């Protein structure tokens, strides 16, 4: 992300989600035009990446995961697990 992190005074009146992103600022990265959150394991030997979807795209991604040929009708927990893959 940019080094131009907004001040807390600018961020304080914003939504809880905006405040959360402000707190995560140093671990947010743009990869291939998409926002990702990264974090290292406690021992520092591995790094995990989490795609941060815009709220408007979540239904589409869940629908694609659920309705795909390999998606089937697994129920909520299995659909979420497949989506995380």
Short mmCIF file of N, CA and C in Angstrom, two decimals:
data_model
loop_
_atom_site.label_atom_id
_atom_site.label_comp_id
_atom_site.label_asym_id
_atom_site.label_seq_id
_atom_site.Cartn_x
_atom_site.Cartn_y
_atom_site.Cartn_z
N UNK A 1 0.84 -1.18 0.00
CA UNK A 1 0.00 0.00 0.00
C UNK A 1 0.89 1.24 0.00
N UNK A 2 0.26 2.34 -0.17
CA UNK A 2 0.97 3.61 -0.18
C UNK A 2 1.47 3.95 1.21
N UNK A 3 2.54 4.71 1.27
CA UNK A 3 3.05 5.18 2.56
C UNK A 3 2.17 6.31 3.10
N UNK A 4 1.22 6.76 2.33
CA UNK A 4 0.37 7.88 2.72
C UNK A 4 -0.84 7.42 3.53
N UNK A 5 -0.57 6.86 4.69
CA UNK A 5 -1.65 6.41 5.56
C UNK A 5 -2.38 7.63 6.09
N UNK A 6 -3.72 7.63 6.01
CA UNK A 6 -4.45 8.78 6.54
C UNK A 6 -4.28 8.87 8.06
N UNK A 7 -4.46 10.04 8.59
CA UNK A 7 -4.35 10.21 10.04
C UNK A 7 -5.56 9.57 10.71
N UNK A 8 -5.42 9.27 12.02
CA UNK A 8 -6.54 8.71 12.75
C UNK A 8 -7.69 9.72 12.81
N UNK A 9 -7.37 11.00 12.87
CA UNK A 9 -8.41 12.02 12.91
C UNK A 9 -9.28 11.96 11.65
N UNK A 10 -8.67 11.65 10.50
CA UNK A 10 -9.44 11.52 9.26
C UNK A 10 -10.25 10.22 9.26
N UNK A 11 -9.73 9.20 9.89
CA UNK A 11 -10.32 7.87 9.85
C UNK A 11 -11.40 7.67 10.91
N UNK A 12 -11.26 8.31 12.05
CA UNK A 12 -12.16 8.09 13.20
C UNK A 12 -13.65 8.18 12.87
N UNK A 13 -14.10 9.13 12.05
CA UNK A 13 -15.54 9.20 11.79
C UNK A 13 -16.04 8.16 10.77
N UNK A 14 -15.15 7.39 10.21
CA UNK A 14 -15.53 6.44 9.16
C UNK A 14 -16.12 5.15 9.73
N UNK A 15 -16.47 4.24 8.84
CA UNK A 15 -17.11 2.97 9.23
C UNK A 15 -16.16 2.08 10.01
N UNK A 16 -16.70 1.10 10.74
CA UNK A 16 -15.84 0.14 11.44
C UNK A 16 -14.89 -0.60 10.48
N UNK A 17 -15.35 -0.91 9.28
CA UNK A 17 -14.49 -1.59 8.30
C UNK A 17 -13.31 -0.70 7.92
N UNK A 18 -13.56 0.57 7.70
CA UNK A 18 -12.49 1.51 7.35
C UNK A 18 -11.47 1.59 8.48
N UNK A 19 -11.95 1.62 9.71
CA UNK A 19 -11.04 1.67 10.87
C UNK A 19 -10.20 0.41 10.94
N UNK A 20 -10.80 -0.72 10.63
CA UNK A 20 -10.06 -1.99 10.65
C UNK A 20 -8.96 -1.97 9.59
N UNK A 21 -9.28 -1.50 8.39
CA UNK A 21 -8.26 -1.42 7.34
C UNK A 21 -7.16 -0.44 7.74
N UNK A 22 -7.52 0.63 8.40
CA UNK A 22 -6.51 1.59 8.87
C UNK A 22 -5.55 0.89 9.83
N UNK A 23 -6.10 0.06 10.74
CA UNK A 23 -5.26 -0.65 11.71
C UNK A 23 -4.37 -1.68 11.03
N UNK A 24 -4.82 -2.23 9.91
CA UNK A 24 -4.06 -3.25 9.18
C UNK A 24 -3.16 -2.66 8.09
N UNK A 25 -3.09 -1.36 8.00
CA UNK A 25 -2.45 -0.66 6.88
C UNK A 25 -1.14 -1.29 6.43
N UNK A 26 -0.25 -1.59 7.36
CA UNK A 26 1.08 -2.09 6.99
C UNK A 26 1.05 -3.52 6.46
N UNK A 27 -0.05 -4.23 6.65
CA UNK A 27 -0.12 -5.60 6.15
C UNK A 27 -1.07 -5.73 4.96
N UNK A 28 -1.50 -4.61 4.39
CA UNK A 28 -2.34 -4.62 3.19
C UNK A 28 -1.46 -4.39 1.97
N UNK A 29 -1.72 -5.15 0.92
CA UNK A 29 -0.91 -5.08 -0.29
C UNK A 29 -1.81 -5.23 -1.51
N UNK A 30 -1.45 -4.55 -2.59
CA UNK A 30 -2.12 -4.76 -3.86
C UNK A 30 -1.34 -5.79 -4.65
N UNK A 31 -2.00 -6.88 -5.02
CA UNK A 31 -1.40 -7.93 -5.84
C UNK A 31 -2.31 -8.13 -7.04
N UNK A 32 -1.78 -7.92 -8.23
CA UNK A 32 -2.57 -8.07 -9.46
C UNK A 32 -3.85 -7.24 -9.41
N UNK A 33 -3.78 -6.06 -8.84
CA UNK A 33 -4.92 -5.16 -8.80
C UNK A 33 -5.96 -5.48 -7.75
N UNK A 34 -5.69 -6.46 -6.89
CA UNK A 34 -6.64 -6.84 -5.84
C UNK A 34 -6.01 -6.63 -4.47
N UNK A 35 -6.82 -6.24 -3.51
CA UNK A 35 -6.34 -5.99 -2.16
C UNK A 35 -6.19 -7.30 -1.40
N UNK A 36 -5.03 -7.46 -0.76
CA UNK A 36 -4.74 -8.66 0.05
C UNK A 36 -4.23 -8.24 1.42
N UNK A 37 -4.51 -9.07 2.39
CA UNK A 37 -3.99 -8.90 3.75
C UNK A 37 -2.97 -10.01 3.96
N UNK A 38 -1.81 -9.67 4.46
CA UNK A 38 -0.79 -10.68 4.72
C UNK A 38 -0.46 -10.73 6.20
N UNK A 39 -0.10 -11.90 6.66
CA UNK A 39 0.41 -12.04 8.01
C UNK A 39 1.37 -13.19 8.07
N UNK A 40 2.35 -13.05 8.96
CA UNK A 40 3.38 -14.08 9.13
C UNK A 40 3.02 -14.98 10.29
N UNK A 41 3.51 -16.22 10.21
CA UNK A 41 3.34 -17.14 11.33
C UNK A 41 4.14 -16.61 12.52
N UNK A 42 3.83 -17.11 13.69
CA UNK A 42 4.52 -16.66 14.90
C UNK A 42 6.03 -16.84 14.82
N UNK A 43 6.46 -17.91 14.14
CA UNK A 43 7.90 -18.15 14.03
C UNK A 43 8.53 -17.40 12.85
N UNK A 44 7.70 -16.69 12.05
CA UNK A 44 8.22 -15.89 10.94
C UNK A 44 8.66 -16.69 9.73
N UNK A 45 8.35 -17.99 9.70
CA UNK A 45 8.82 -18.82 8.59
C UNK A 45 7.82 -18.95 7.45
N UNK A 46 6.60 -18.50 7.65
CA UNK A 46 5.63 -18.57 6.56
C UNK A 46 4.75 -17.33 6.57
N UNK A 47 4.21 -17.04 5.40
CA UNK A 47 3.35 -15.88 5.22
C UNK A 47 2.07 -16.35 4.54
N UNK A 48 0.93 -15.89 5.03
CA UNK A 48 -0.35 -16.24 4.42
C UNK A 48 -0.94 -14.98 3.82
N UNK A 49 -1.67 -15.17 2.72
CA UNK A 49 -2.31 -14.06 2.02
C UNK A 49 -3.82 -14.30 2.00
N UNK A 50 -4.57 -13.26 2.28
CA UNK A 50 -6.03 -13.33 2.25
C UNK A 50 -6.53 -12.27 1.28
N UNK A 51 -7.30 -12.70 0.29
CA UNK A 51 -7.92 -11.78 -0.65
C UNK A 51 -9.04 -11.03 0.07
N UNK A 52 -9.07 -9.72 -0.10
CA UNK A 52 -10.13 -8.91 0.49
C UNK A 52 -11.06 -8.51 -0.64
N UNK A 53 -12.23 -9.11 -0.65
CA UNK A 53 -13.21 -8.83 -1.70
C UNK A 53 -14.02 -7.60 -1.36
N UNK A 54 -14.36 -6.81 -2.38
CA UNK A 54 -15.33 -5.75 -2.13
C UNK A 54 -16.66 -6.40 -1.73
N UNK A 55 -17.38 -5.78 -0.83
CA UNK A 55 -18.64 -6.33 -0.35
C UNK A 55 -19.57 -6.70 -1.51
N UNK A 56 -19.55 -5.90 -2.55
CA UNK A 56 -20.44 -6.12 -3.70
C UNK A 56 -20.11 -7.41 -4.46
N UNK A 57 -18.89 -7.94 -4.32
CA UNK A 57 -18.48 -9.15 -5.04
C UNK A 57 -18.69 -10.44 -4.25
N UNK A 58 -18.95 -10.35 -2.95
CA UNK A 58 -19.08 -11.55 -2.12
C UNK A 58 -20.19 -12.47 -2.61
N UNK A 59 -21.41 -11.98 -2.88
CA UNK A 59 -22.45 -12.90 -3.37
C UNK A 59 -22.05 -13.61 -4.66
N UNK A 60 -21.40 -12.90 -5.56
CA UNK A 60 -20.97 -13.49 -6.83
C UNK A 60 -19.97 -14.63 -6.59
N UNK A 61 -18.99 -14.40 -5.73
CA UNK A 61 -17.98 -15.43 -5.46
C UNK A 61 -18.60 -16.63 -4.76
N UNK A 62 -19.47 -16.39 -3.80
CA UNK A 62 -20.14 -17.51 -3.13
C UNK A 62 -21.02 -18.29 -4.11
N UNK A 63 -21.72 -17.58 -4.98
CA UNK A 63 -22.57 -18.24 -5.98
C UNK A 63 -21.73 -19.09 -6.92
N UNK A 64 -20.61 -18.54 -7.41
CA UNK A 64 -19.73 -19.29 -8.30
C UNK A 64 -19.17 -20.53 -7.61
N UNK A 65 -18.77 -20.37 -6.36
CA UNK A 65 -18.22 -21.51 -5.62
C UNK A 65 -19.29 -22.58 -5.40
N UNK A 66 -20.47 -22.15 -5.03
CA UNK A 66 -21.54 -23.09 -4.74
C UNK A 66 -22.06 -23.77 -6.00
N UNK A 67 -22.19 -23.00 -7.09
CA UNK A 67 -22.82 -23.52 -8.31
C UNK A 67 -21.85 -24.18 -9.28
N UNK A 68 -20.56 -24.14 -9.01
CA UNK A 68 -19.60 -24.74 -9.94
C UNK A 68 -19.79 -26.25 -9.99
N UNK A 69 -19.22 -26.87 -11.03
CA UNK A 69 -19.36 -28.32 -11.21
C UNK A 69 -18.85 -29.08 -9.99
N UNK A 70 -17.80 -28.58 -9.38
CA UNK A 70 -17.26 -29.27 -8.19
C UNK A 70 -17.87 -28.73 -6.90
N UNK A 71 -18.71 -27.69 -7.01
CA UNK A 71 -19.29 -27.08 -5.82
C UNK A 71 -20.41 -27.89 -5.22
N UNK A 72 -21.36 -28.25 -6.04
CA UNK A 72 -22.48 -29.04 -5.55
C UNK A 72 -23.25 -28.32 -4.46
N UNK A 73 -23.95 -29.09 -3.69
CA UNK A 73 -24.73 -28.54 -2.58
C UNK A 73 -24.16 -29.07 -1.28
N UNK A 74 -23.03 -28.51 -0.88
CA UNK A 74 -22.33 -28.99 0.30
C UNK A 74 -22.85 -28.39 1.60
N UNK A 75 -23.62 -27.35 1.53
CA UNK A 75 -24.03 -26.66 2.74
C UNK A 75 -23.10 -25.49 3.03
N UNK A 76 -23.42 -24.76 4.05
CA UNK A 76 -22.72 -23.51 4.35
C UNK A 76 -21.24 -23.72 4.65
N UNK A 77 -20.92 -24.62 5.56
CA UNK A 77 -19.53 -24.77 6.00
C UNK A 77 -18.62 -25.26 4.87
N UNK A 78 -19.07 -26.24 4.10
CA UNK A 78 -18.23 -26.74 3.02
C UNK A 78 -18.10 -25.71 1.90
N UNK A 79 -19.17 -24.96 1.62
CA UNK A 79 -19.08 -23.90 0.61
C UNK A 79 -18.08 -22.84 1.04
N UNK A 80 -18.12 -22.44 2.31
CA UNK A 80 -17.15 -21.45 2.81
C UNK A 80 -15.73 -22.00 2.73
N UNK A 81 -15.56 -23.26 3.07
CA UNK A 81 -14.23 -23.87 3.00
C UNK A 81 -13.71 -23.87 1.58
N UNK A 82 -14.56 -24.23 0.60
CA UNK A 82 -14.13 -24.24 -0.80
C UNK A 82 -13.84 -22.82 -1.27
N UNK A 83 -14.61 -21.84 -0.80
CA UNK A 83 -14.38 -20.45 -1.19
C UNK A 83 -13.03 -19.98 -0.69
N UNK A 84 -12.64 -20.40 0.50
CA UNK A 84 -11.35 -19.99 1.06
C UNK A 84 -10.18 -20.57 0.29
N UNK A 85 -10.41 -21.70 -0.40
CA UNK A 85 -9.34 -22.30 -1.20
C UNK A 85 -8.99 -21.37 -2.32
#
